[in-house]
Amino acid sequence: RKEVEQDPGPFNVPEGATVAFNCTYSNSASQSFFWYRQDCRKEPKLLMSVYSSGNEDGRFTAQLNRASQYISLLIRDSKLSDSATYLCVVNPSSYKLIFGSGTRLLVRP
Amino acid sequence: EPEVTQTPSHQVTQMGQEVILRCVPISNHLYFYWYRQILGQKVEFLVSFYNNEISEKSEIFDDQFSVERPDGSNFTLKIRSTKLEDSAMYFCASSELLAGGGDTQYFGPGTRLTVL
């Protein structure tokens, strides 16, 4: 089983749509969880950390289910600028991050 | 806003040559990392570094790789004898605290290494 597994997409949605991404991880001892965003040929940039209680940042909502080892990201009111690859990232030890392969989002006018 | 910087942005080298990739982490950060991303693949952890020593390394980080903090600002990745399969984007990252503490790793813009 892959350490971090994501649906590669692409998700092709119209502007204004709501879209949800899911991710599963294999290491139950993982401590921290993140969503990063990566634009083509650019570095990963932190979108948000993910907490068990769920957290929201504007149009973005992240949820963590430790029992199911499942992480989600919801984007409401999609903008053209949201087009990117969304990376599910897990911290299985203090010193490294493990990345999923990413889910590609295309927002069309 | 402080940021991680990397040089060069693109390095082309011949197979078997040594390369040094350079990074300047965010100034008050204590933990430093290298990751790589082969074109079309996921970002992979290489090594983490704290207090002038390696904290953790992956299977990819074999004897051909080394890291160093030669002064108070630079953090380098050396590949002694490059192979074709070393062609990738190499990202440096830094964090103020340990990732396990929920702290964020900030990534530099990357160095694209092309081995011919």
GROMACS .gro file of C-alpha atoms in nm:
model
  225
    1ARG     CA    1   0.000   0.000   0.000
    2LYS     CA    2   0.133   0.346  -0.088
    3GLU     CA    3   0.225   0.567   0.208
    4VAL     CA    4   0.000   0.846   0.084
    5GLU     CA    5  -0.259   0.778  -0.183
    6GLN     CA    6  -0.455   1.031  -0.387
    7ASP     CA    7  -0.679   1.023  -0.691
    8PRO     CA    8  -0.463   1.182  -0.964
    9GLY     CA    9  -0.761   1.343  -1.141
   10PRO     CA   10  -0.777   1.567  -1.329
   11PHE     CA   11  -1.088   1.723  -1.182
   12ASN     CA   12  -1.229   1.958  -1.445
   13VAL     CA   13  -1.486   2.193  -1.289
   14PRO     CA   14  -1.653   2.524  -1.383
   15GLU     CA   15  -1.585   2.842  -1.193
   16GLY     CA   16  -1.797   2.862  -0.881
   17ALA     CA   17  -1.817   2.485  -0.834
   18THR     CA   18  -1.743   2.301  -0.512
   19VAL     CA   19  -1.485   2.026  -0.540
   20ALA     CA   20  -1.356   1.774  -0.288
   21PHE     CA   21  -1.031   1.581  -0.279
   22ASN     CA   22  -0.955   1.278  -0.067
   23CYS     CA   23  -0.640   1.116   0.053
   24THR     CA   24  -0.553   0.807   0.256
   25TYR     CA   25  -0.232   0.735   0.444
   26SER     CA   26  -0.087   0.408   0.565
   27ASN     CA   27   0.118   0.499   0.873
   28SER     CA   28  -0.115   0.522   1.172
   29ALA     CA   29   0.164   0.683   1.377
   30SER     CA   30   0.170   0.990   1.152
   31GLN     CA   31   0.165   1.307   1.353
   32SER     CA   32   0.093   1.602   1.127
   33PHE     CA   33  -0.099   1.648   0.807
   34PHE     CA   34  -0.100   1.915   0.543
   35TRP     CA   35  -0.235   2.014   0.206
   36TYR     CA   36   0.018   2.178  -0.022
   37ARG     CA   37  -0.048   2.330  -0.360
   38GLN     CA   38   0.194   2.295  -0.652
   39ASP     CA   39   0.176   2.492  -0.974
   40CYS     CA   40   0.342   2.353  -1.284
   41ARG     CA   41   0.721   2.331  -1.240
   42LYS     CA   42   0.707   2.530  -0.916
   43GLU     CA   43   0.776   2.447  -0.554
   44PRO     CA   44   0.509   2.307  -0.320
   45LYS     CA   45   0.342   2.579  -0.115
   46LEU     CA   46   0.153   2.519   0.206
   47LEU     CA   47  -0.220   2.559   0.162
   48MET     CA   48  -0.322   2.455   0.511
   49SER     CA   49  -0.249   2.225   0.799
   50VAL     CA   50  -0.512   1.964   0.882
   51TYR     CA   51  -0.641   1.905   1.234
   52SER     CA   52  -0.865   1.635   1.379
   53SER     CA   53  -1.128   1.894   1.465
   54GLY     CA   54  -1.138   2.011   1.105
   55ASN     CA   55  -1.031   2.355   0.999
   56GLU     CA   56  -1.139   2.619   0.753
   57ASP     CA   57  -0.952   2.895   0.576
   58GLY     CA   58  -1.180   3.106   0.360
   59ARG     CA   59  -1.307   2.885   0.079
   60PHE     CA   60  -1.097   2.588   0.187
   61THR     CA   61  -1.198   2.329   0.447
   62ALA     CA   62  -0.980   2.038   0.557
   63GLN     CA   63  -1.082   1.735   0.759
   64LEU     CA   64  -0.886   1.452   0.920
   65ASN     CA   65  -1.023   1.116   1.025
   66ARG     CA   66  -0.750   0.938   1.219
   67ALA     CA   67  -0.953   0.620   1.266
   68SER     CA   68  -0.995   0.579   0.890
   69GLN     CA   69  -0.656   0.736   0.808
   70TYR     CA   70  -0.831   0.968   0.571
   71ILE     CA   71  -0.781   1.336   0.489
   72SER     CA   72  -1.003   1.558   0.277
   73LEU     CA   73  -0.995   1.904   0.123
   74LEU     CA   74  -1.305   2.092   0.012
   75ILE     CA   75  -1.282   2.396  -0.212
   76ARG     CA   76  -1.593   2.610  -0.241
   77ASP     CA   77  -1.666   2.869  -0.510
   78SER     CA   78  -1.372   2.759  -0.729
   79LYS     CA   79  -1.169   3.030  -0.900
   80LEU     CA   80  -0.963   3.004  -1.217
   81SER     CA   81  -0.658   3.067  -0.997
   82ASP     CA   82  -0.731   2.750  -0.800
   83SER     CA   83  -0.612   2.545  -1.099
   84ALA     CA   84  -0.309   2.354  -0.970
   85THR     CA   85  -0.204   2.018  -0.829
   86TYR     CA   86  -0.307   1.961  -0.468
   87LEU     CA   87  -0.065   1.752  -0.264
   88CYS     CA   88  -0.168   1.554   0.042
   89VAL     CA   89   0.128   1.551   0.279
   90VAL     CA   90   0.183   1.342   0.589
   91ASN     CA   91   0.450   1.364   0.855
   92PRO     CA   92   0.525   1.006   0.969
   93SER     CA   93   0.830   1.111   1.169
   94SER     CA   94   0.961   1.434   1.303
   95TYR     CA   95   1.215   1.487   1.031
   96LYS     CA   96   1.041   1.434   0.700
   97LEU     CA   97   0.729   1.485   0.494
   98ILE     CA   98   0.576   1.219   0.273
   99PHE     CA   99   0.393   1.350  -0.031
  100GLY     CA  100   0.111   1.199  -0.227
  101SER     CA  101   0.132   1.207  -0.604
  102GLY     CA  102  -0.117   1.493  -0.613
  103THR     CA  103  -0.462   1.560  -0.751
  104ARG     CA  104  -0.480   1.790  -1.050
  105LEU     CA  105  -0.756   2.052  -1.056
  106LEU     CA  106  -0.860   2.244  -1.367
  107VAL     CA  107  -1.111   2.524  -1.318
  108ARG     CA  108  -1.267   2.639  -1.644
  109PRO     CA  109  -1.442   2.970  -1.715
  110GLU     CA  110   0.812   3.777   0.367
  111PRO     CA  111   1.125   3.567   0.426
  112GLU     CA  112   1.181   3.289   0.179
  113VAL     CA  113   1.411   3.001   0.098
  114THR     CA  114   1.638   3.070  -0.200
  115GLN     CA  115   1.822   2.823  -0.420
  116THR     CA  116   2.095   2.850  -0.678
  117PRO     CA  117   2.136   2.777  -0.959
  118SER     CA  118   1.784   2.757  -1.097
  119HIS     CA  119   1.902   2.513  -1.364
  120GLN     CA  120   2.218   2.303  -1.371
  121VAL     CA  121   2.324   2.094  -1.668
  122THR     CA  122   2.604   1.844  -1.615
  123GLN     CA  123   2.765   1.543  -1.775
  124MET     CA  124   2.718   1.197  -1.626
  125GLY     CA  125   2.989   1.124  -1.372
  126GLN     CA  126   3.050   1.486  -1.281
  127GLU     CA  127   3.007   1.631  -0.934
  128VAL     CA  128   2.743   1.894  -0.870
  129ILE     CA  129   2.672   2.115  -0.571
  130LEU     CA  130   2.328   2.259  -0.524
  131ARG     CA  131   2.300   2.556  -0.292
  132CYS     CA  132   2.027   2.677  -0.063
  133VAL     CA  133   1.983   2.966   0.176
  134PRO     CA  134   1.719   2.870   0.433
  135ILE     CA  135   1.502   3.121   0.616
  136SER     CA  136   1.731   3.292   0.865
  137ASN     CA  137   1.578   3.187   1.200
  138HIS     CA  138   1.504   2.832   1.092
  139LEU     CA  139   1.691   2.543   1.252
  140TYR     CA  140   1.587   2.241   1.044
  141PHE     CA  141   1.683   2.192   0.683
  142TYR     CA  142   1.571   1.942   0.422
  143TRP     CA  143   1.630   1.831   0.067
  144TYR     CA  144   1.361   1.676  -0.151
  145ARG     CA  145   1.360   1.581  -0.516
  146GLN     CA  146   1.090   1.551  -0.779
  147ILE     CA  147   1.153   1.356  -1.098
  148LEU     CA  148   0.947   1.498  -1.384
  149GLY     CA  149   0.590   1.372  -1.363
  150GLN     CA  150   0.643   1.201  -1.028
  151LYS     CA  151   0.582   1.287  -0.666
  152VAL     CA  152   0.802   1.487  -0.433
  153GLU     CA  153   1.039   1.253  -0.247
  154PHE     CA  154   1.223   1.312   0.080
  155LEU     CA  155   1.602   1.286   0.065
  156VAL     CA  156   1.748   1.410   0.392
  157SER     CA  157   1.693   1.626   0.696
  158PHE     CA  158   1.963   1.815   0.884
  159TYR     CA  159   1.978   1.972   1.227
  160ASN     CA  160   2.257   2.097   1.448
  161ASN     CA  161   2.519   2.017   1.182
  162GLU     CA  162   2.426   1.657   1.141
  163ILE     CA  163   2.188   1.440   0.943
  164SER     CA  164   1.869   1.364   1.135
  165GLU     CA  165   1.711   1.126   0.889
  166LYS     CA  166   1.775   1.013   0.532
  167SER     CA  167   1.589   0.809   0.276
  168GLU     CA  168   1.703   0.510   0.073
  169ILE     CA  169   1.762   0.746  -0.219
  170PHE     CA  170   2.028   0.933  -0.019
  171ASP     CA  171   2.315   0.691  -0.076
  172ASP     CA  172   2.690   0.740  -0.057
  173GLN     CA  173   2.685   0.957  -0.369
  174PHE     CA  174   2.500   1.226  -0.178
  175SER     CA  175   2.621   1.451   0.101
  176VAL     CA  176   2.496   1.764   0.273
  177GLU     CA  177   2.679   2.041   0.446
  178ARG     CA  178   2.619   2.371   0.617
  179PRO     CA  179   2.952   2.538   0.535
  180ASP     CA  180   2.867   2.867   0.702
  181GLY     CA  181   2.585   3.033   0.893
  182SER     CA  182   2.361   3.081   0.593
  183ASN     CA  183   2.419   2.822   0.319
  184PHE     CA  184   2.300   2.461   0.307
  185THR     CA  185   2.436   2.248   0.022
  186LEU     CA  186   2.360   1.916  -0.144
  187LYS     CA  187   2.649   1.749  -0.324
  188ILE     CA  188   2.615   1.465  -0.571
  189ARG     CA  189   2.959   1.315  -0.625
  190SER     CA  190   2.917   1.129  -0.951
  191THR     CA  191   2.593   1.211  -1.122
  192LYS     CA  192   2.384   0.950  -1.301
  193LEU     CA  193   2.120   0.999  -1.567
  194GLU     CA  194   1.853   0.907  -1.312
  195ASP     CA  195   1.959   1.195  -1.088
  196SER     CA  196   1.790   1.432  -1.332
  197ALA     CA  197   1.514   1.595  -1.131
  198MET     CA  198   1.401   1.911  -0.956
  199TYR     CA  199   1.572   1.942  -0.620
  200PHE     CA  200   1.389   2.139  -0.353
  201CYS     CA  201   1.543   2.272  -0.036
  202ALA     CA  202   1.315   2.337   0.261
  203SER     CA  203   1.349   2.474   0.611
  204SER     CA  204   1.141   2.487   0.925
  205GLU     CA  205   1.169   2.668   1.254
  206LEU     CA  206   1.064   2.367   1.458
  207LEU     CA  207   1.029   1.998   1.394
  208ALA     CA  208   0.761   1.894   1.145
  209GLY     CA  209   0.633   1.656   1.410
  210GLY     CA  210   0.542   1.957   1.616
  211GLY     CA  211   0.304   2.060   1.341
  212ASP     CA  212   0.548   2.314   1.209
  213THR     CA  213   0.556   2.412   0.844
  214GLN     CA  214   0.834   2.335   0.603
  215TYR     CA  215   0.889   2.618   0.355
  216PHE     CA  216   1.022   2.522   0.016
  217GLY     CA  217   1.262   2.702  -0.212
  218PRO     CA  218   1.192   2.744  -0.585
  219GLY     CA  219   1.408   2.443  -0.672
  220THR     CA  220   1.710   2.364  -0.887
  221ARG     CA  221   1.641   2.172  -1.204
  222LEU     CA  222   1.928   1.926  -1.253
  223THR     CA  223   1.976   1.779  -1.598
  224VAL     CA  224   2.233   1.502  -1.634
  225LEU     CA  225   2.341   1.429  -1.991
   0.00000   0.00000   0.00000
